[in-house]
Amino acid sequence: VQLQASGGGLVQPGGSLRLACAASGVTLAYYSIGWFRQAPGKEREGVSCISYSDDSTWYADSVKGRFTISRDNVKNTVYLQMNSLKPEDTAVYYCATTCVDHYDPDDYWGQGTLVTVSS
């Protein structure tokens, strides 16, 4: 089983990026999928989540209205569209087969993709 987070990079404030969480060996449609991020010197925090049952979504207050989570079950991929990026969005972004950030050996985590928002 592998989750591969991709799409990070360097972007100017106000810009956009789309992160992708692609999976092999597991069907993401059967899971709620969370995006998390960890900024330098800070604890990891939840950013967004999409439910397995009805695709309902949750967003952290800091990204609400700017980020959109979605899934493509044909491609077995979950996306995080990030618009109006701010320097404080700079972090390593992780996807996982959970929306709760606590250790569970049954959860799968991607390796992370770095997003840098800077002029």
Backbone as CSV, one residue per row, in Angstrom:
resi,resn,N_x,N_y,N_z,CA_x,CA_y,CA_z,C_x,C_y,C_z
1,VAL,0.847,-1.185,0.000,0.000,0.000,0.000,0.888,1.241,0.000
2,GLN,0.538,2.183,-0.855,1.327,3.406,-0.921,0.419,4.576,-1.255
3,LEU,0.587,5.668,-0.502,-0.030,6.937,-0.841,1.073,7.868,-1.314
4,GLN,0.848,8.511,-2.422,1.841,9.402,-3.002,1.245,10.793,-3.104
5,ALA,1.771,11.704,-2.279,1.346,13.099,-2.346,2.252,13.844,-3.317
6,SER,1.662,14.643,-4.173,2.440,15.390,-5.158,1.777,16.725,-5.433
7,GLY,2.473,17.556,-6.172,1.919,18.835,-6.593,2.447,20.038,-5.848
8,GLY,3.282,19.815,-4.865,3.845,20.938,-4.135,4.859,21.700,-4.974
9,GLY,5.275,22.826,-4.437,6.257,23.634,-5.134,6.321,25.027,-4.563
10,LEU,7.007,25.887,-5.273,7.146,27.281,-4.881,6.120,28.118,-5.634
11,VAL,5.368,28.906,-4.906,4.340,29.742,-5.520,4.329,31.091,-4.814
12,GLN,3.990,32.125,-5.550,3.913,33.455,-4.963,2.624,33.628,-4.170
13,PRO,2.626,34.499,-3.202,1.382,34.785,-2.472,0.258,35.153,-3.442
14,GLY,-0.905,34.599,-3.166,-2.038,34.807,-4.051,-2.165,33.764,-5.136
15,GLY,-1.168,32.941,-5.285,-1.169,31.917,-6.313,-1.938,30.670,-5.917
16,SER,-1.899,29.682,-6.797,-2.644,28.442,-6.599,-1.764,27.226,-6.857
17,LEU,-2.107,26.170,-6.180,-1.517,24.856,-6.426,-2.597,23.812,-6.251
18,ARG,-2.437,22.700,-6.922,-3.323,21.555,-6.693,-2.482,20.377,-6.265
19,LEU,-2.727,19.915,-5.076,-2.060,18.724,-4.571,-2.874,17.500,-4.934
20,ALA,-2.167,16.409,-5.160,-2.822,15.143,-5.461,-2.325,14.075,-4.507
21,CYS,-3.218,13.226,-4.114,-2.891,12.076,-3.266,-3.331,10.844,-4.032
22,ALA,-2.370,10.186,-4.652,-2.653,8.996,-5.444,-2.316,7.751,-4.636
23,ALA,-3.096,6.720,-4.837,-2.917,5.519,-4.032,-2.704,4.303,-4.900
24,SER,-1.920,3.382,-4.364,-1.787,2.063,-4.957,-1.931,1.034,-3.845
25,GLY,-2.620,-0.028,-4.151,-2.810,-1.068,-3.161,-3.954,-0.844,-2.200
26,VAL,-4.639,0.284,-2.358,-5.783,0.599,-1.509,-6.752,1.456,-2.309
27,THR,-8.029,1.241,-2.081,-9.060,2.001,-2.789,-9.493,3.170,-1.917
28,LEU,-9.133,4.367,-2.341,-9.407,5.547,-1.512,-10.892,5.803,-1.314
29,ALA,-11.709,5.314,-2.223,-13.151,5.540,-2.111,-13.719,4.917,-0.841
30,TYR,-13.028,3.950,-0.278,-13.500,3.279,0.919,-13.088,3.990,2.206
31,TYR,-12.356,5.085,2.068,-11.804,5.777,3.228,-12.180,7.255,3.237
32,SER,-12.303,7.781,4.433,-12.235,9.226,4.571,-10.761,9.608,4.423
33,ILE,-10.517,10.655,3.666,-9.149,11.061,3.371,-8.895,12.445,3.955
34,GLY,-7.810,12.550,4.671,-7.448,13.832,5.260,-6.171,14.389,4.660
35,TRP,-6.134,15.707,4.594,-4.899,16.424,4.282,-4.440,17.104,5.569
36,PHE,-3.174,16.988,5.846,-2.565,17.593,7.013,-1.347,18.390,6.555
37,ARG,-0.863,19.271,7.391,0.351,20.000,7.056,1.170,20.252,8.305
38,GLN,2.466,20.369,8.086,3.365,20.691,9.182,4.324,21.767,8.717
39,ALA,4.201,22.910,9.344,5.091,24.029,9.047,6.348,23.916,9.891
40,PRO,7.432,24.536,9.447,8.682,24.464,10.216,8.478,24.936,11.656
41,GLY,8.895,24.100,12.596,8.810,24.467,13.998,7.434,24.373,14.613
42,LYS,6.478,23.848,13.854,5.113,23.753,14.369,4.629,22.315,14.353
43,GLU,3.569,22.074,15.106,2.977,20.742,15.108,2.150,20.529,13.830
44,ARG,1.993,19.284,13.490,1.155,18.949,12.343,-0.299,19.300,12.659
45,GLU,-1.007,19.793,11.656,-2.396,20.176,11.854,-3.255,19.660,10.711
46,GLY,-4.498,19.432,11.010,-5.438,19.024,9.981,-5.836,20.201,9.122
47,VAL,-5.919,19.985,7.828,-6.265,21.034,6.870,-7.651,20.802,6.288
48,SER,-7.902,19.570,5.860,-9.168,19.272,5.201,-9.427,17.781,5.244
49,CYS,-10.681,17.422,5.062,-11.062,16.014,5.094,-12.267,15.817,4.180
50,ILE,-12.311,14.657,3.542,-13.481,14.287,2.745,-13.944,12.922,3.212
51,SER,-15.232,12.826,3.499,-15.799,11.627,4.076,-15.954,10.518,3.054
52,TYR,-15.772,9.261,3.512,-15.962,8.128,2.602,-17.445,7.874,2.327
53,SER,-18.309,8.260,3.270,-19.710,7.859,3.185,-20.513,8.721,2.227
54,ASP,-20.307,10.044,2.294,-21.130,10.923,1.470,-20.335,12.064,0.857
55,ASP,-19.013,11.964,0.924,-18.136,13.007,0.395,-18.358,14.366,1.057
56,SER,-18.885,14.348,2.266,-18.960,15.614,2.982,-17.538,16.075,3.317
57,THR,-17.365,17.353,3.458,-16.022,17.906,3.618,-15.902,18.746,4.882
58,TRP,-14.694,18.857,5.329,-14.351,19.698,6.479,-13.080,20.460,6.139
59,TYR,-13.035,21.710,6.612,-11.854,22.542,6.397,-11.467,23.235,7.693
60,ALA,-10.187,23.369,7.906,-9.706,24.196,9.002,-10.117,25.649,8.735
61,ASP,-10.371,26.382,9.773,-10.790,27.775,9.612,-9.777,28.583,8.803
62,SER,-8.520,28.240,8.946,-7.461,29.010,8.288,-7.459,28.858,6.772
63,VAL,-8.125,27.829,6.267,-8.114,27.595,4.812,-9.515,27.641,4.215
64,LYS,-10.514,27.778,5.057,-11.897,27.762,4.582,-12.124,28.877,3.568
65,GLY,-12.743,28.508,2.454,-12.996,29.479,1.398,-11.866,29.596,0.386
66,ARG,-10.717,29.013,0.710,-9.565,29.074,-0.204,-9.174,27.704,-0.743
67,PHE,-9.363,26.674,0.070,-8.979,25.313,-0.315,-10.238,24.494,-0.609
68,THR,-10.106,23.560,-1.543,-11.197,22.653,-1.880,-10.657,21.238,-2.011
69,ILE,-11.273,20.328,-1.281,-10.883,18.926,-1.369,-11.890,18.199,-2.255
70,SER,-11.392,17.240,-3.036,-12.272,16.462,-3.912,-11.615,15.117,-4.161
71,ARG,-12.406,14.204,-4.700,-11.850,12.894,-5.023,-12.274,12.481,-6.407
72,ASP,-11.422,11.712,-7.057,-11.704,11.091,-8.349,-11.518,9.599,-8.157
73,ASN,-12.623,8.902,-7.992,-12.538,7.470,-7.686,-12.012,6.662,-8.862
74,VAL,-12.202,7.125,-10.070,-11.671,6.415,-11.238,-10.141,6.443,-11.204
75,LYS,-9.596,7.584,-10.843,-8.141,7.719,-10.769,-7.586,7.323,-9.408
76,ASN,-8.496,6.983,-8.469,-8.063,6.603,-7.125,-7.175,7.690,-6.519
77,THR,-7.647,8.909,-6.635,-6.860,10.073,-6.231,-7.748,11.080,-5.510
78,VAL,-7.183,11.711,-4.508,-7.849,12.808,-3.812,-7.027,14.067,-4.041
79,TYR,-7.717,15.162,-4.289,-7.056,16.415,-4.607,-7.293,17.455,-3.517
80,LEU,-6.363,18.381,-3.433,-6.548,19.567,-2.604,-6.197,20.771,-3.464
81,GLN,-7.233,21.473,-3.895,-7.039,22.690,-4.668,-6.817,23.837,-3.698
82,MET,-5.700,24.506,-3.832,-5.337,25.575,-2.909,-5.236,26.888,-3.683
83,ASN,-6.102,27.815,-3.374,-6.121,29.117,-4.018,-5.789,30.215,-3.010
84,SER,-5.471,31.375,-3.530,-5.172,32.536,-2.676,-4.168,32.173,-1.591
85,LEU,-3.119,31.525,-1.996,-2.144,31.037,-1.026,-1.450,32.181,-0.304
86,LYS,-1.154,31.922,0.956,-0.508,32.897,1.830,0.822,32.326,2.322
87,PRO,1.743,33.175,2.713,3.019,32.662,3.252,2.818,31.692,4.413
88,GLU,1.784,31.899,5.207,1.541,31.008,6.341,1.017,29.636,5.926
89,ASP,0.748,29.442,4.639,0.392,28.114,4.139,1.631,27.274,3.845
90,THR,2.798,27.866,3.955,4.038,27.133,3.718,4.168,25.987,4.714
91,ALA,4.335,24.776,4.188,4.399,23.585,5.034,4.625,22.367,4.151
92,VAL,4.927,21.273,4.802,4.872,19.972,4.134,3.454,19.449,4.303
93,TYR,2.845,19.086,3.201,1.467,18.613,3.196,1.446,17.099,3.043
94,TYR,0.647,16.459,3.884,0.516,15.018,3.894,-0.938,14.629,3.654
95,CYS,-1.127,13.500,2.977,-2.461,12.925,2.899,-2.453,11.607,3.670
96,ALA,-3.624,11.214,4.104,-3.739,10.011,4.914,-5.142,9.452,4.806
97,THR,-5.263,8.168,5.108,-6.576,7.506,5.097,-7.248,7.684,6.449
98,THR,-7.224,8.882,6.933,-7.856,9.234,8.190,-8.029,10.748,8.228
99,CYS,-8.976,11.165,9.033,-9.154,12.597,9.230,-8.772,12.994,10.651
100,VAL,-8.244,12.056,11.388,-7.865,12.304,12.771,-6.381,12.042,12.914
101,ASP,-5.688,12.994,13.463,-4.230,12.898,13.550,-3.816,12.241,14.862
102,HIS,-3.967,10.943,14.916,-3.407,10.202,16.028,-2.951,8.856,15.494
103,TYR,-2.039,8.236,16.194,-1.444,7.019,15.662,-2.468,5.899,15.604
104,ASP,-2.546,5.297,14.442,-3.373,4.108,14.233,-2.647,3.266,13.207
105,PRO,-2.240,2.068,13.560,-1.461,1.259,12.617,-2.226,0.874,11.359
106,ASP,-3.528,1.046,11.384,-4.327,0.726,10.206,-4.430,1.881,9.217
107,ASP,-3.917,3.042,9.598,-3.957,4.197,8.700,-2.746,4.190,7.778
108,TYR,-2.957,4.770,6.604,-1.876,4.930,5.643,-1.605,6.416,5.446
109,TRP,-0.330,6.755,5.401,0.094,8.151,5.219,1.003,8.262,4.005
110,GLY,0.841,9.359,3.277,1.769,9.660,2.200,3.043,10.267,2.750
111,GLN,3.995,10.460,1.876,5.318,10.900,2.303,5.420,12.412,2.443
112,GLY,4.462,13.138,1.958,4.490,14.586,2.088,5.012,15.276,0.846
113,THR,4.472,16.458,0.597,4.931,17.294,-0.504,5.065,18.728,0.024
114,LEU,6.153,19.373,-0.314,6.475,20.682,0.240,5.814,21.798,-0.564
115,VAL,5.105,22.646,0.132,4.505,23.845,-0.454,5.207,25.054,0.165
116,THR,5.756,25.895,-0.688,6.423,27.106,-0.232,5.751,28.304,-0.884
117,VAL,5.225,29.186,-0.066,4.552,30.383,-0.565,5.437,31.571,-0.216
118,SER,6.026,32.155,-1.230,6.980,33.229,-1.001,7.138,34.056,-2.263
119,SER,7.397,35.322,-2.058,7.671,36.196,-3.196,9.173,36.289,-3.438
